[in-house]
Amino acid sequence: MEISIDLNGSDPVFAQLIGQIKAAVQSGALGPGDPLPSIRQLANDLELNSKTVAKAYRLLERDSVVETRGYRGTFVHPEAKSNSEVDLNAWVNQTLTATIAEFRKSGVTDAEIRNAFVNVMNEPNN
Amino acid sequence: MEISIDLNGSDPVFAQLIGQIKAAVQSGALGPGDPLPSIRQLANDLELNSKTVAKAYRLLERDSVVETRGYRGTFVHPEAKSNSEVDLNAWVNQTLTATIAEFRKSGVTDAEIRNAFVNVMNEPNN
DNA sequence: ATATGTACCATCTTGTCTCATGGTACACAG
DNA sequence: CTGTGTACCATGAGACAAGATGGTACATAT
């Protein structure tokens, strides 16, 4: 499992980590149950902050590509391969595109859309 | 038609202008066909930049509260009263609230939602 | 002791958007 | 020549968030 990080790239580091691990899963380089390097270990190898690696692992676990077993470490999820193909962000992107297109078609200003957006995001609701 | 602007308020100036003109329409102080002060005139009276007043007028016309007749000036729209009750922003707010709630329910991070949002807003599509 | 993931505190830089400002210019009509 | 709305150029201040960093601490189990 070789991971290379481009600090000068436009993609954030944590996203590069996610992308490369997902790619390794899909190519078969990483199989179900395979152990991943520990957060601190990987951070040390790549000379990154442990919080950055932790962030990538946290998101990978939310997508069920990775499984964390407490103090025992992090492992590839049994259904990692199929789960790594699901793109939550693509769905969010499509939905937002359609919604915003409708707003604009109705004459709503981009500034108004952005304004409403931050209002909704910052509301104490759920 | 008396308009007072609070520079220290949290609401932006152009929004205060819109609000007060809509209020004047709903109270009957301004009736259909009544002329509004010209952009430069009002800007001068309130010691504002003409672009700020122009912004307010532009949005009022989009909402059909006001009618611009080219070089002749700006006038209250025939159906200004009913149109000034329609709240475009409320619709945007409700729609976004529902959409975002669904995202969150699916485990999407706020940071991811925000990221997707700015991507969609900045896309060169229409 | 050592190592696991995780949680909280915090700072800093970078980037982007809003709001409001200013200047200049145009076509139009009185 | 003056006044209408409108359109471009541009800039500055302020707010906000992402990304990444650092330190400290915890319960867990070997």
Coordinates of N, CA and C (backbone and C1' of nucleotides) in Angstrom, one line a residue, chain C:
Chain C
dA1 P 5.5 3.0 34.1 O5' 5.8 2.2 32.8 C5' 6.3 3.0 31.7 C4' 6.5 2.0 30.6 C3' 6.3 2.7 29.2 O3' 7.2 2.2 28.3 C1' 4.8 0.9 29.5
dT2 P 7.3 3.1 27.0 O5' 6.2 2.5 26.0 C5' 6.3 1.1 25.7 C4' 5.1 0.7 24.8 C3' 4.8 1.8 23.8 O3' 4.8 1.2 22.5 C1' 2.8 1.0 24.9
dA3 P 4.8 2.2 21.2 O5' 3.4 2.0 20.6 C5' 2.9 0.8 20.2 C4' 1.4 0.8 20.1 C3' 0.9 2.0 19.3 O3' 0.3 1.5 18.1 C1' -0.4 1.6 21.4
dT4 P -0.4 2.5 17.1 O5' -1.9 2.4 17.5 C5' -2.6 1.2 17.1 C4' -4.0 1.3 17.7 C3' -4.8 2.5 17.3 O3' -5.3 2.4 16.0 C1' -5.2 2.0 19.6
dG5 P -5.6 3.7 15.1 O5' -7.0 4.2 15.7 C5' -8.1 3.4 15.6 C4' -9.2 3.9 16.5 C3' -9.8 5.2 16.0 O3' -11.2 5.2 16.2 C1' -9.0 5.5 18.2
dT6 P -12.1 6.3 15.5 O5' -12.2 7.4 16.7 C5' -12.7 7.0 18.0 C4' -12.6 8.1 19.0 C3' -13.1 9.5 18.5 O3' -14.3 9.8 19.1 C1' -11.1 9.6 19.9
dA7 P -15.1 11.1 18.6 O5' -14.7 12.2 19.7 C5' -15.0 11.9 21.1 C4' -14.3 12.9 22.0 C3' -14.5 14.4 21.5 O3' -15.5 15.0 22.2 C1' -12.2 13.9 22.1
dC8 P -16.1 16.4 21.8 O5' -15.0 17.5 22.3 C5' -15.1 18.0 23.6 C4' -13.8 18.6 24.0 C3' -13.4 20.0 23.4 O3' -14.1 21.0 24.2 C1' -11.5 18.6 23.5
dC9 P -14.2 22.5 23.5 O5' -12.8 23.1 23.6 C5' -12.2 23.4 24.9 C4' -10.7 23.6 24.8 C3' -10.4 24.8 23.9 O3' -10.5 26.0 24.5 C1' -8.9 23.0 23.6
dA10 P -10.9 27.3 23.6 O5' -9.6 27.6 22.7 C5' -8.4 27.8 23.3 C4' -7.2 27.6 22.3 C3' -7.3 28.6 21.1 O3' -6.6 29.8 21.5 C1' -6.6 26.4 20.5
dT11 P -6.8 31.0 20.5 O5' -5.7 30.8 19.4 C5' -4.3 30.6 19.7 C4' -3.6 30.2 18.4 C3' -3.6 31.2 17.3 O3' -2.4 31.8 17.1 C1' -4.2 29.1 16.4
dC12 P -2.2 33.2 16.3 O5' -2.0 32.7 14.8 C5' -1.0 31.7 14.5 C4' -1.2 31.2 13.1 C3' -1.5 32.3 12.1 O3' -0.4 32.5 11.2 C1' -2.9 30.4 11.8
dT13 P -0.5 33.8 10.2 O5' -0.8 33.1 8.8 C5' -0.3 31.8 8.5 C4' -1.0 31.2 7.3 C3' -1.3 32.2 6.2 O3' -0.8 31.6 5.0 C1' -3.3 31.0 6.8
dT14 P -0.8 32.6 3.7 O5' -2.0 32.1 2.9 C5' -2.3 30.7 2.7 C4' -3.7 30.5 2.2 C3' -4.1 31.5 1.1 O3' -4.3 30.8 -0.1 C1' -5.8 31.3 2.7
dG15 P -4.6 31.7 -1.4 O5' -6.2 31.6 -1.5 C5' -6.9 30.4 -1.4 C4' -8.4 30.6 -1.1 C3' -9.0 31.6 -2.1 O3' -10.0 30.9 -2.9 C1' -9.7 32.1 0.1
dT16 P -10.6 31.7 -4.1 O5' -12.0 32.1 -3.6 C5' -12.8 31.2 -2.8 C4' -14.0 31.8 -2.1 C3' -14.7 32.9 -3.1 O3' -16.1 32.6 -3.1 C1' -14.2 33.8 -0.9
dC17 P -17.0 33.1 -4.3 O5' -18.1 34.0 -3.6 C5' -18.8 33.4 -2.5 C4' -19.2 34.5 -1.5 C3' -19.9 35.7 -2.2 O3' -21.3 35.7 -2.0 C1' -18.3 36.4 -0.5
dT18 P -22.2 36.8 -2.7 O5' -22.4 37.9 -1.5 C5' -22.7 37.5 -0.2 C4' -22.6 38.7 0.8 C3' -23.4 39.9 0.3 O3' -24.2 40.3 1.4 C1' -21.1 40.5 0.8
dC19 P -25.5 41.3 1.0 O5' -25.0 42.7 1.3 C5' -24.3 43.0 2.5 C4' -23.5 44.3 2.5 C3' -24.1 45.5 1.7 O3' -24.4 46.5 2.7 C1' -21.8 45.2 1.2
dA20 P -25.4 47.7 2.3 O5' -24.3 48.8 1.8 C5' -23.2 49.1 2.6 C4' -22.1 49.8 1.8 C3' -22.6 50.9 0.8 O3' -22.4 52.2 1.4 C1' -20.8 49.6 -0.1
dT21 P -22.8 53.5 0.5 O5' -21.4 53.8 -0.3 C5' -20.2 53.9 0.5 C4' -19.0 53.9 -0.4 C3' -19.0 54.8 -1.7 O3' -18.5 56.1 -1.3 C1' -18.1 52.7 -2.2
dG22 P -18.8 57.4 -2.2 O5' -18.0 57.2 -3.5 C5' -16.6 57.1 -3.4 C4' -16.0 56.8 -4.7 C3' -16.4 57.7 -5.9 O3' -15.4 58.6 -6.2 C1' -16.3 55.3 -6.5
dG23 P -15.8 59.7 -7.3 O5' -15.4 59.1 -8.7 C5' -14.2 58.4 -8.9 C4' -14.1 57.8 -10.3 C3' -14.7 58.7 -11.4 O3' -13.7 58.8 -12.4 C1' -15.6 56.5 -11.5
dT24 P -13.9 59.9 -13.6 O5' -14.6 59.0 -14.7 C5' -14.0 57.8 -15.1 C4' -14.9 57.0 -16.1 C3' -15.5 57.9 -17.2 O3' -15.0 57.5 -18.4 C1' -17.0 56.3 -16.2
dA25 P -15.4 58.4 -19.8 O5' -16.7 57.6 -20.4 C5' -16.5 56.2 -20.5 C4' -17.9 55.6 -20.8 C3' -18.7 56.3 -21.8 O3' -18.7 55.6 -23.1 C1' -20.0 55.6 -20.0
dC26 P -19.3 56.3 -24.4 O5' -20.8 55.8 -24.5 C5' -21.0 54.3 -24.6 C4' -22.4 54.0 -24.3 C3' -23.4 54.8 -25.1 O3' -23.8 54.1 -26.2 C1' -24.1 54.5 -22.8
dA27 P -24.6 54.8 -27.4 O5' -26.1 54.7 -26.9 C5' -26.7 53.4 -26.8 C4' -28.1 53.5 -26.4 C3' -29.0 54.3 -27.3 O3' -30.3 53.7 -27.4 C1' -29.0 55.3 -25.1
dC28 P -31.3 54.3 -28.4 O5' -32.2 55.2 -27.5 C5' -33.1 54.7 -26.6 C4' -33.5 55.7 -25.6 C3' -34.3 56.9 -26.2 O3' -35.7 56.6 -26.2 C1' -32.9 57.5 -24.3
dA29 P -36.6 57.4 -27.2 O5' -36.9 58.7 -26.4 C5' -37.6 58.6 -25.1 C4' -37.5 60.0 -24.4 C3' -38.1 61.2 -25.1 O3' -39.0 61.8 -24.2 C1' -36.0 61.7 -24.3
dG30 P -40.3 62.6 -24.8 O5' -40.0 64.0 -24.2 C5' -40.3 64.3 -22.8 C4' -39.4 65.3 -22.2 C3' -39.6 66.7 -22.8 O3' -40.4 67.5 -21.8 C1' -37.3 66.2 -22.6

